[in-house]
Coordinates of C-alpha atoms and ligand atoms in Angstrom, one line a residue:
M1 CA 73.5 -28.5 24.5
R2 CA 74.6 -24.9 25.0
N3 CA 75.3 -23.7 28.5
R4 CA 72.6 -21.2 29.6
L5 CA 72.7 -18.9 32.6
V6 CA 69.2 -17.8 33.8
V7 CA 69.1 -14.7 36.1
K8 CA 66.1 -13.2 37.8
A9 CA 66.0 -9.4 38.7
D10 CA 63.7 -6.7 39.8
I11 CA 65.4 -4.3 37.4
L12 CA 67.5 -5.2 34.5
I13 CA 69.9 -2.5 33.1
I14 CA 71.3 -3.0 29.6
G15 CA 74.6 -1.2 29.3
G16 CA 76.7 -0.1 32.2
G17 CA 77.8 3.3 30.9
S18 CA 77.0 6.7 32.3
A19 CA 73.2 6.4 32.3
G20 CA 73.3 2.7 33.3
C21 CA 75.5 3.3 36.4
L22 CA 73.4 6.2 37.6
A23 CA 70.2 4.1 37.1
A24 CA 71.7 1.2 39.1
I25 CA 73.0 3.4 42.0
R26 CA 69.7 5.3 42.2
A27 CA 67.6 2.1 42.2
K28 CA 69.6 0.7 45.2
E29 CA 69.4 4.1 47.0
L30 CA 65.6 4.0 46.8
N31 CA 65.2 0.3 47.7
P32 CA 68.4 -1.5 48.8
G33 CA 66.4 -4.8 49.0
I34 CA 65.7 -5.2 45.3
E35 CA 67.8 -7.1 42.9
V36 CA 69.4 -4.9 40.2
V37 CA 71.4 -6.4 37.4
I38 CA 73.6 -4.7 34.8
L39 CA 74.5 -6.5 31.6
E40 CA 77.6 -4.8 30.1
K41 CA 79.2 -5.6 26.8
G42 CA 82.6 -4.4 27.9
E43 CA 84.2 -4.0 31.3
I44 CA 82.2 -1.5 33.5
R45 CA 85.2 0.4 34.8
R46 CA 86.3 1.5 31.3
S47 CA 83.3 1.1 29.0
G48 CA 81.2 3.7 27.3
S49 CA 81.5 7.3 26.0
L50 CA 82.6 8.6 29.4
A51 CA 85.8 6.6 29.2
M52 CA 86.6 8.2 25.8
G53 CA 87.1 11.5 27.7
M54 CA 85.1 14.4 28.9
D55 CA 85.8 17.7 30.5
A56 CA 82.5 19.2 31.7
L57 CA 78.9 18.6 32.6
N58 CA 77.6 20.3 29.5
I59 CA 74.2 21.3 31.0
V60 CA 73.9 22.7 34.6
A61 CA 71.5 25.4 35.5
V62 CA 73.3 26.8 38.5
P63 CA 70.8 28.9 40.6
G64 CA 71.7 32.6 40.3
V65 CA 73.6 32.0 37.0
D66 CA 70.8 30.6 34.7
T67 CA 67.4 29.0 34.7
P68 CA 66.0 25.7 33.4
E69 CA 63.6 27.9 31.3
T70 CA 66.5 29.6 29.5
Y71 CA 68.0 26.2 28.9
V72 CA 64.8 25.0 27.2
E73 CA 64.9 28.0 25.0
A74 CA 68.6 27.4 24.1
A75 CA 68.1 23.7 23.5
G76 CA 65.0 24.4 21.3
L77 CA 67.1 26.7 19.2
A78 CA 69.9 24.1 18.9
A79 CA 67.4 21.4 17.9
S80 CA 65.8 23.7 15.3
G81 CA 62.5 23.3 17.2
I82 CA 62.4 19.4 17.0
M83 CA 62.4 18.9 20.8
D84 CA 59.8 18.1 23.4
Q85 CA 60.2 20.7 26.1
L86 CA 59.3 18.8 29.3
P87 CA 62.2 16.2 29.3
S88 CA 64.8 18.9 28.6
Y89 CA 63.2 21.1 31.3
I90 CA 63.3 18.3 33.9
M91 CA 66.9 17.6 33.0
A92 CA 67.9 21.2 33.5
K93 CA 65.9 21.5 36.7
R94 CA 67.6 18.4 38.3
S95 CA 71.1 19.3 36.9
Y96 CA 72.3 21.3 39.9
A97 CA 71.3 18.7 42.5
L98 CA 73.1 16.1 40.3
M99 CA 76.2 18.3 40.2
K100 CA 76.1 18.5 44.0
K101 CA 75.7 14.7 44.3
L102 CA 78.8 14.2 42.1
E103 CA 80.7 16.6 44.3
D104 CA 79.7 14.5 47.3
W105 CA 81.4 11.6 45.4
K106 CA 84.5 13.8 45.2
V107 CA 84.2 14.8 41.6
R108 CA 85.9 18.1 41.1
F109 CA 84.2 21.1 39.3
T110 CA 86.4 24.1 38.7
K111 CA 85.7 27.3 40.7
D112 CA 87.1 30.8 40.7
E113 CA 89.0 32.5 43.6
D114 CA 85.6 33.4 45.2
G115 CA 84.4 29.8 45.2
N116 CA 81.9 30.3 42.3
Y117 CA 81.6 27.6 39.7
I118 CA 83.3 28.6 36.4
M119 CA 80.3 28.5 34.0
L120 CA 81.1 28.8 30.3
K121 CA 78.9 29.5 27.3
I122 CA 78.4 26.8 24.6
H123 CA 74.7 27.1 24.0
P124 CA 72.9 29.7 21.9
K125 CA 71.7 31.3 25.1
G126 CA 72.8 31.2 28.8
K127 CA 75.8 29.7 30.6
F128 CA 75.3 26.1 31.3
Y129 CA 78.7 24.5 30.8
A130 CA 80.4 23.5 34.1
A131 CA 84.0 22.5 33.7
M132 CA 85.0 19.3 35.4
D133 CA 88.4 18.1 36.4
E134 CA 88.0 14.4 36.9
P135 CA 89.9 11.9 34.8
D136 CA 88.6 8.9 36.7
L137 CA 84.9 9.6 36.7
K138 CA 84.0 6.2 35.1
V139 CA 86.0 4.4 37.7
I140 CA 84.3 6.3 40.5
L141 CA 80.9 5.3 39.0
A142 CA 81.8 1.7 38.7
S143 CA 83.0 1.6 42.3
K144 CA 79.7 3.2 43.5
V145 CA 77.8 0.5 41.5
R146 CA 79.7 -2.3 43.2
E147 CA 79.4 -0.7 46.7
S148 CA 75.6 -0.5 46.3
G149 CA 75.3 -4.2 45.8
V150 CA 74.3 -4.2 42.1
K151 CA 75.1 -7.4 40.2
V152 CA 77.3 -6.6 37.2
F153 CA 77.8 -9.1 34.4
N154 CA 80.6 -7.9 32.2
R155 CA 81.3 -9.1 28.6
I156 CA 77.7 -9.8 28.0
M157 CA 76.3 -8.6 24.6
V158 CA 72.6 -8.3 24.8
T159 CA 70.9 -9.1 21.5
S160 CA 67.2 -8.9 22.2
I161 CA 64.6 -7.5 24.6
V162 CA 62.0 -10.1 25.6
T163 CA 58.4 -9.1 25.5
Q164 CA 55.2 -10.7 26.7
N165 CA 51.7 -9.4 26.3
G166 CA 53.1 -6.1 24.9
Q167 CA 55.4 -5.5 27.9
A168 CA 59.2 -5.7 28.2
V169 CA 60.0 -8.6 30.6
G170 CA 63.7 -9.3 30.2
A171 CA 66.5 -9.8 27.7
Q172 CA 68.7 -12.3 26.1
G173 CA 72.3 -12.3 25.0
F174 CA 75.6 -14.1 25.3
N175 CA 79.0 -13.9 27.0
I176 CA 81.5 -12.8 24.4
R177 CA 84.3 -14.7 26.1
T178 CA 82.7 -18.0 26.9
G179 CA 79.8 -18.2 24.5
E180 CA 77.4 -18.9 27.4
S181 CA 73.8 -17.9 26.6
I182 CA 72.2 -15.6 29.2
V183 CA 68.5 -15.0 29.8
V184 CA 67.4 -12.4 32.3
Q185 CA 63.8 -12.2 33.6
A186 CA 62.9 -8.8 35.0
K187 CA 60.0 -6.6 36.2
A188 CA 61.4 -3.5 34.5
V189 CA 64.1 -3.1 31.8
I190 CA 66.2 0.0 31.5
L191 CA 67.9 0.4 28.2
S192 CA 71.1 2.5 28.4
S193 CA 73.3 0.9 25.7
G194 CA 74.4 4.2 24.0
G195 CA 74.0 5.2 20.4
C196 CA 75.5 4.0 17.1
S197 CA 79.0 5.3 16.8
R198 CA 80.0 3.0 14.0
L199 CA 77.5 4.2 11.4
T200 CA 79.9 5.4 8.7
L201 CA 83.7 5.0 8.3
P202 CA 86.0 7.5 10.0
N203 CA 88.4 9.3 7.6
S204 CA 91.2 7.2 8.9
G205 CA 89.5 4.0 7.6
Y206 CA 90.0 2.3 10.9
L207 CA 86.8 0.6 11.9
N208 CA 87.1 1.5 15.6
G209 CA 88.8 4.9 15.1
T210 CA 85.6 6.7 15.9
F211 CA 85.1 9.8 18.0
D212 CA 82.6 8.1 20.2
Y213 CA 82.9 4.8 22.0
P214 CA 83.1 2.1 19.2
G215 CA 81.5 -0.6 21.4
N216 CA 78.2 1.4 21.0
S217 CA 77.2 -0.1 17.7
G218 CA 73.5 0.5 17.7
E219 CA 72.1 -2.7 19.2
G220 CA 70.0 -0.7 21.6
F221 CA 68.2 1.1 18.7
A222 CA 67.8 -2.2 16.8
M223 CA 66.6 -4.4 19.6
A224 CA 64.2 -1.8 21.0
Y225 CA 62.7 -1.4 17.5
R226 CA 62.4 -5.2 17.1
A227 CA 60.7 -5.4 20.5
G228 CA 58.1 -2.8 19.4
A229 CA 59.3 0.5 20.8
A230 CA 59.1 3.7 18.7
L231 CA 62.2 5.6 17.6
T232 CA 62.5 9.2 16.5
G233 CA 65.0 11.7 15.0
M234 CA 66.8 8.9 13.1
E235 CA 67.3 11.3 10.2
Y236 CA 69.7 13.4 12.4
T237 CA 73.0 12.0 11.2
H238 CA 75.5 13.7 13.6
Q239 CA 79.0 14.6 12.7
T240 CA 81.5 16.9 14.4
T241 CA 84.9 18.4 13.5
L242 CA 87.7 17.3 15.8
I243 CA 91.5 16.8 15.9
K244 CA 92.6 15.2 12.6
D245 CA 93.8 11.5 12.8
I246 CA 92.9 11.1 16.5
S247 CA 89.3 12.4 16.6
C248 CA 89.7 13.7 20.2
P249 CA 87.4 16.5 21.3
L250 CA 88.9 20.0 22.0
L251 CA 86.3 22.5 20.6
Y252 CA 84.4 23.6 23.7
I253 CA 87.6 23.4 25.8
T254 CA 89.6 25.7 23.6
T255 CA 87.0 28.1 22.1
T256 CA 85.5 28.9 25.5
R257 CA 89.0 29.9 26.6
G258 CA 89.6 32.3 23.7
A259 CA 90.9 30.1 20.8
K260 CA 90.3 31.2 17.2
V261 CA 88.9 29.0 14.5
V262 CA 90.5 29.7 11.1
N263 CA 90.4 28.1 7.7
A264 CA 93.2 27.0 5.3
L265 CA 93.1 30.4 3.7
G266 CA 93.9 32.0 7.0
Q267 CA 90.4 33.5 7.2
L268 CA 88.9 33.9 10.7
L269 CA 85.7 31.9 11.2
G270 CA 85.3 33.2 14.7
H271 CA 86.3 33.4 18.3
G272 CA 84.4 31.4 20.9
Q273 CA 81.7 28.9 20.0
I274 CA 81.6 28.1 16.3
A275 CA 78.8 26.1 14.9
G276 CA 79.9 22.7 13.6
N277 CA 77.9 23.4 10.4
L278 CA 80.0 26.4 9.7
M279 CA 83.2 24.3 9.9
A280 CA 81.8 21.5 7.8
E281 CA 80.8 24.1 5.1
E282 CA 84.5 25.2 4.9
Y283 CA 85.5 21.6 3.9
R284 CA 82.7 21.3 1.4
A285 CA 83.6 24.7 -0.2
G286 CA 87.3 23.6 -0.5
R287 CA 88.5 26.1 2.2
G288 CA 89.5 23.3 4.6
P289 CA 91.2 22.2 6.6
V290 CA 90.0 24.2 9.6
F291 CA 92.3 24.9 12.5
I292 CA 92.1 25.8 16.1
D293 CA 94.6 28.6 16.7
M294 CA 95.8 29.4 20.2
R295 CA 98.8 31.4 19.2
G296 CA 98.8 34.6 21.1
L297 CA 96.6 33.4 23.9
P298 CA 97.8 34.3 27.4
E299 CA 100.0 31.5 28.9
K300 CA 97.5 31.0 31.7
N301 CA 94.7 30.0 29.2
I302 CA 97.0 27.7 27.3
S303 CA 98.2 25.9 30.4
E304 CA 94.6 25.5 31.5
I305 CA 93.7 24.0 28.2
E306 CA 96.7 21.7 28.2
Q307 CA 95.8 20.6 31.8
I308 CA 92.3 19.6 30.7
L309 CA 93.2 18.0 27.4
F310 CA 96.1 16.0 28.8
T311 CA 94.4 14.8 31.9
T312 CA 90.6 14.7 32.1
E313 CA 89.7 14.7 28.4
R314 CA 92.1 12.1 27.0
P315 CA 95.7 11.8 28.3
L316 CA 96.8 10.2 25.0
Q317 CA 96.6 13.7 23.4
Q318 CA 99.8 14.8 25.1
R319 CA 101.8 12.1 23.4
F320 CA 100.0 12.6 20.1
F321 CA 100.9 16.3 20.0
A322 CA 104.5 15.8 21.3
Q323 CA 105.2 13.2 18.6
R324 CA 104.0 15.5 15.9
G325 CA 106.0 18.4 17.3
I326 CA 102.9 20.5 17.9
D327 CA 103.1 23.1 20.7
F328 CA 99.8 25.1 21.1
R329 CA 101.9 28.3 21.5
T330 CA 103.4 28.1 18.1
S331 CA 101.3 25.7 15.9
P332 CA 97.6 25.7 15.0
I333 CA 95.8 22.3 15.4
E334 CA 94.4 20.8 12.2
L335 CA 90.8 19.5 12.5
Y336 CA 88.8 17.1 10.3
P337 CA 85.1 16.1 10.1
T338 CA 84.5 12.9 12.0
E339 CA 82.4 9.9 10.8
F340 CA 78.6 10.2 11.1
Q341 CA 76.8 8.7 14.1
L342 CA 73.3 8.3 15.5
C343 CA 73.0 9.4 19.0
G344 CA 70.6 11.1 21.4
G345 CA 73.4 12.7 23.5
H346 CA 75.0 14.8 20.8
G347 CA 72.2 14.6 18.2
L348 CA 68.6 13.8 18.7
S349 CA 68.2 10.2 17.5
G350 CA 66.8 7.6 19.8
L351 CA 63.9 5.9 21.5
V352 CA 60.8 8.1 22.0
V353 CA 60.8 8.9 25.7
N354 CA 58.8 11.2 28.0
E355 CA 60.0 13.1 31.1
K356 CA 59.7 9.8 33.0
A357 CA 62.1 8.0 30.7
E358 CA 59.2 5.8 29.6
T359 CA 59.3 4.4 26.1
T360 CA 56.3 3.5 24.1
L361 CA 56.8 -0.1 25.2
P362 CA 55.4 -0.6 28.7
G363 CA 58.1 -1.9 31.2
L364 CA 60.9 -0.5 29.0
Y365 CA 62.7 2.7 30.1
A366 CA 65.5 4.4 28.1
C367 CA 68.1 6.9 29.1
G368 CA 71.3 8.4 27.8
D369 CA 72.5 8.4 24.2
V370 CA 70.0 5.6 23.2
A371 CA 67.1 7.9 24.1
S372 CA 65.9 11.0 22.2
V373 CA 66.3 14.0 24.5
P374 CA 68.1 16.3 22.1
R375 CA 71.7 17.1 22.9
Q376 CA 71.4 15.9 26.5
H377 CA 75.0 14.9 26.8
L378 CA 76.3 13.6 30.1
T379 CA 73.8 15.5 32.1
G380 CA 70.9 13.8 30.4
A381 CA 72.5 10.4 30.8
F382 CA 72.9 11.0 34.5
V383 CA 69.6 12.7 35.2
F384 CA 67.5 10.3 33.1
G385 CA 69.4 7.3 34.5
E386 CA 68.1 8.4 37.9
V387 CA 64.6 9.1 36.5
A388 CA 64.4 5.7 34.9
A389 CA 65.4 4.0 38.2
E390 CA 62.8 6.0 40.1
E391 CA 60.1 4.8 37.7
A392 CA 61.4 1.2 37.5
V393 CA 61.5 0.6 41.2
Q394 CA 57.7 1.2 41.3
R395 CA 57.4 -2.1 39.4
A396 CA 59.2 -4.1 42.1
H397 CA 55.9 -5.4 43.5
L398 CA 55.0 -7.1 40.2
S399 CA 55.6 -10.8 39.6
L400 CA 58.2 -12.0 37.1
S401 CA 56.8 -13.3 33.8
N402 CA 57.6 -16.9 32.9
F403 CA 59.5 -17.1 29.6
S404 CA 58.4 -19.4 26.9
E405 CA 61.1 -22.0 26.4
T406 CA 60.3 -22.2 22.7
E407 CA 60.9 -18.5 22.3
V408 CA 64.1 -18.5 24.3
V409 CA 65.5 -21.4 22.2
S410 CA 64.4 -19.7 19.0
E411 CA 66.4 -16.6 19.9
E412 CA 69.4 -18.8 20.8
E413 CA 69.2 -20.5 17.4
R414 CA 69.1 -17.1 15.7
L415 CA 72.0 -15.8 17.8
F416 CA 74.3 -18.8 17.4
R417 CA 73.5 -19.5 13.8
P418 CA 76.9 -18.2 12.5
F419 CA 78.4 -21.4 14.1
A420 CA 76.0 -23.7 12.2
E421 CA 77.4 -25.9 9.4
E422 CA 75.3 -24.2 6.7
A423 CA 76.9 -20.8 7.6
S424 CA 79.6 -20.4 4.9
S425 CA 80.5 -16.9 4.0
P426 CA 84.0 -16.6 2.4
I427 CA 84.2 -12.9 3.2
S428 CA 86.1 -11.6 6.3
L429 CA 84.0 -9.8 8.9
H430 CA 86.4 -6.9 8.8
D431 CA 85.7 -6.5 5.1
L432 CA 82.0 -7.0 5.6
E433 CA 81.8 -4.2 8.1
Y434 CA 84.1 -2.0 6.0
K435 CA 81.8 -2.5 3.0
A436 CA 78.6 -1.9 5.0
R437 CA 79.8 1.3 6.5
R438 CA 81.3 2.5 3.2
V439 CA 77.9 2.0 1.5
I440 CA 76.1 3.7 4.4
G441 CA 78.6 6.6 4.1
D442 CA 78.0 6.8 0.3
Y443 CA 74.3 6.8 0.5
A444 CA 72.8 7.6 3.9
A445 CA 75.2 10.4 5.0
P446 CA 74.6 14.1 4.0
P447 CA 74.2 15.6 1.5
K448 CA 71.2 13.3 1.0
N449 CA 68.8 12.9 -1.9
E450 CA 66.0 10.5 -2.8
Y451 CA 68.1 8.4 -5.2
K452 CA 70.9 7.9 -2.6
L453 CA 68.6 7.0 0.2
D454 CA 66.8 4.4 -2.0
Q455 CA 70.2 3.0 -3.0
C456 CA 71.1 2.8 0.7
L457 CA 68.0 0.7 1.4
R458 CA 68.6 -1.6 -1.5
W459 CA 72.2 -2.2 -0.5
I460 CA 71.2 -2.9 3.1
D461 CA 68.8 -5.6 1.9
R462 CA 71.6 -7.2 -0.1
M463 CA 74.1 -6.9 2.7
K464 CA 71.6 -8.5 5.1
I465 CA 71.5 -11.6 2.8
E466 CA 75.3 -11.7 2.7
L467 CA 75.5 -11.3 6.5
A468 CA 73.1 -14.2 7.0
T469 CA 75.7 -16.6 5.6
A470 CA 78.6 -15.2 7.6
T471 CA 80.5 -17.6 9.8
A472 CA 82.0 -16.9 13.2
Q473 CA 85.3 -18.6 14.3
D474 CA 84.9 -17.6 17.9
Y475 CA 82.6 -15.6 20.2
H476 CA 84.3 -12.3 19.5
E477 CA 83.5 -12.8 15.8
L478 CA 79.9 -13.7 16.8
G479 CA 79.6 -10.4 18.5
K480 CA 81.0 -8.6 15.4
I481 CA 78.3 -10.3 13.2
W482 CA 75.5 -9.0 15.5
E483 CA 77.1 -5.6 15.6
I484 CA 77.2 -5.3 11.8
D485 CA 73.6 -6.5 11.8
A486 CA 72.6 -3.7 14.2
I487 CA 74.6 -1.1 12.2
L488 CA 72.6 -2.1 9.0
D489 CA 69.3 -1.9 10.9
C490 CA 70.2 1.6 12.2
A491 CA 71.1 2.7 8.7
A492 CA 67.8 1.4 7.3
L493 CA 66.0 3.3 10.0
S494 CA 68.0 6.4 9.3
A495 CA 67.5 6.3 5.5
T496 CA 63.8 5.7 6.0
A497 CA 63.4 8.7 8.3
S498 CA 65.6 10.8 6.0
K499 CA 63.4 9.9 3.0
T500 CA 60.4 11.0 4.9
R501 CA 61.7 14.4 6.0
K502 CA 61.5 16.2 2.7
E503 CA 63.3 19.3 3.8
S504 CA 66.8 20.3 5.1
R505 CA 67.2 20.9 8.9
W506 CA 70.1 21.1 11.4
G507 CA 72.7 22.2 8.8
V508 CA 74.8 19.2 7.8
A509 CA 72.9 16.7 9.9
H510 CA 70.0 16.5 7.6
L511 CA 71.0 18.2 4.4
R512 CA 68.7 17.1 1.5
A513 CA 70.1 18.5 -1.7
D514 CA 66.7 17.9 -3.4
Y515 CA 64.9 19.8 -0.6
P516 CA 67.5 22.4 0.4
E517 CA 65.2 24.7 2.5
Q518 CA 64.0 24.2 6.1
N519 CA 60.2 24.0 5.8
D520 CA 58.6 24.7 9.2
A521 CA 55.1 24.8 7.7
E522 CA 55.2 21.1 6.9
W523 CA 58.0 19.6 8.9
L524 CA 58.1 21.2 12.3
K525 CA 57.2 17.8 13.8
H526 CA 58.8 14.5 14.9
I527 CA 59.2 11.6 12.5
D528 CA 58.7 8.4 14.5
L529 CA 59.5 4.8 13.3
C530 CA 58.0 1.6 14.6
R531 CA 58.0 -2.0 13.4
A532 CA 54.8 -2.9 11.5
A533 CA 53.2 -6.3 11.8
D534 CA 54.6 -7.4 8.5
G535 CA 58.2 -6.5 9.6
S536 CA 58.4 -3.3 7.5
I537 CA 59.2 0.1 9.0
A538 CA 56.1 2.1 9.8
V539 CA 56.5 5.8 9.7
S540 CA 54.3 8.4 11.5
T541 CA 54.6 12.0 12.6
R542 CA 54.0 13.5 16.0
P543 CA 53.5 17.1 17.2
I544 CA 56.1 18.8 19.3
E545 CA 55.3 19.0 23.0
R546 CA 55.5 22.6 24.2
S547 CA 54.3 22.6 27.8
V548 CA 57.1 24.7 29.2
L549 CA 57.5 27.9 27.1
Ligands
LIG601 C1 84.9 11.8 23.5 C2 83.6 12.3 24.2 C3 83.7 13.4 25.0 C4 82.5 13.8 25.6 N1 82.6 14.9 26.5 C5 81.5 15.3 27.1 C6 81.6 16.4 28.1 O1 82.7 16.9 28.3 N2 80.5 16.8 28.7 C7 79.2 16.2 28.5 O2 78.3 16.6 29.1 N3 79.1 15.2 27.6 C8 80.2 14.7 26.9 N4 80.2 13.6 26.1 C9 78.9 12.9 25.9 C10 78.6 11.9 27.1 O3 79.8 11.3 27.4 C11 77.6 10.9 26.7 O4 76.4 11.6 26.2 C12 77.2 10.0 27.8 O5 78.3 9.5 28.4 C13 76.3 8.8 27.3 O6 76.0 7.9 28.3 P1 75.3 6.5 28.0 O7 75.2 5.8 29.2 O8 74.1 6.8 27.1 O9 76.3 5.8 27.0 P2 77.7 5.1 27.4 O10 78.3 5.7 28.5 O11 78.5 5.0 26.1 O12 77.2 3.6 27.8 C14 76.7 2.7 27.0 C15 77.1 1.3 27.5 O13 76.4 0.3 26.9 C16 77.2 -0.8 26.6 N5 76.6 -1.6 25.5 C17 76.5 -1.2 24.2 N6 75.9 -2.2 23.5 C18 75.6 -3.2 24.4 C19 74.9 -4.4 24.3 N7 74.5 -4.8 23.1 N8 74.8 -5.2 25.4 C20 75.3 -4.8 26.6 N9 75.9 -3.6 26.7 C21 76.1 -2.8 25.7 C22 78.6 -0.2 26.2 O14 79.6 -1.1 26.4 C23 78.6 1.0 27.2 O15 79.3 0.7 28.4 C24 81.3 13.2 25.4 C25 81.3 12.0 24.6 C26 82.4 11.6 24.0 C27 82.4 10.4 23.1

């Protein structure tokens, strides 16, 4: 008989990253008496995108500098119109108060000699980028979570959201160290488990050598879909162009401080903010690699860039450049396109949510990269973490639902099947994941066409059969199996949405070679996906909400 831990909570938070931490802290601020539980796959002090590095709150509408309305305009342009306005407006409206709260927590934002925030331009309109100087932000958040009395269970991989009578009432998963099964009953569930970083292979070929946090492998998308929530924007396959071989960010940091972007022929692509699509096009046209060139910049700018890259963003960069003999004063930095990912923070893939972080499944809230608020970045994760908590605490008066023992056991049987005697795959999990992500890269990544997308779906069906026979030697491997399963589910959702959107939009992110033009007359709308009663993917379209502008 497998050991099972049963936990009861008022609010369950799945994923203790940026959004999950803010949700937990806010829930306890509003009602210190309630039981708030976080289930986190990694270790909360170092898990999630935030721990991969950052250097700014990308969206802050500082009064007197810019307005939430201008932000909505800018974000709408960046999303090529596929954006509900109200959530983005609420995010921008709350962004300044959020920044002040972070300052109260001793997070440092950079200011000029007169004490004004240094706001830089990365959006098509306005100045919303607030530079931050805080290498230990995730550690600060984790400490706040602990201080507020939230119960954190680290090393728990959640594999399913439990529903009853069409409502989310808890979740199930397992401890990746001990194999203990865990069941949490809750009155409200907040999903904040990030996007799917491991969709295709990085150029390095290393499975975890991704730009974004590799522990975010799409289980949030997959389990919410299985539970009945709608997803949207899954056709937006996001890719960026970053430092070759290490995939660390530097674009906003360098281009906002005067760096040039040039191609391999020495041609200038531009100063300041360069669209990712423009860089990707250079590679496709054979004029790559693209370089960041800081030669000739004033020493003050270069020192400032080094300070950010080597402390707040990712300290490892300093050693990387030193070992390659690269000094920004004399050598340009070679860039390379990253792998493709699905993400609501950089892209616009995720659960359908409204301005209250409500999903289409009652009792389930979603925030951060798992939710579709286009290009919301860290600001969105923080703001909607708080919003989700404010909504979820209102369910604290409800009674907990009793779980059906049969259903709990059935999920445990599914979950631990790779240890059963009949599980017998001779293939290594590393090879299986490599193959899955190579196939996804071959067929679901841009440039897309009908044949490739069909091929992707066919391969996913085949690989699901193969995965169903995979064996786990330990609980780490068990986690890998369910990660690969989620990656395949995400790819199937992405290929289905991509087949539906018979146009090209967002540059590289949804480039259909068989429909090369953007077609607003037919496709200026959301493509939503939901699980049909027969288990197939049901596709529908939804108009854009334009209540702000
Ligand atoms: C390198 C990098 C630099 C960035 N820089 C900036 C910046 O400068 N400014 C900015 O505004 N934005 C930046 N961003 C974006 C920003 O960091 C993210 O949008 C934001 O942190 C996302 O928060 P999240 O809570 O949704 O996801 P995360 O913080 O990634 O949290 C998700 C959590 O869920 C956990 N999890 C995943 N699956 C499961 C599961 N099955 N069960 C339990 N737990 C699970 C993970 O372990 C993780 O802790 C950057 C992102 C990256 C990758």
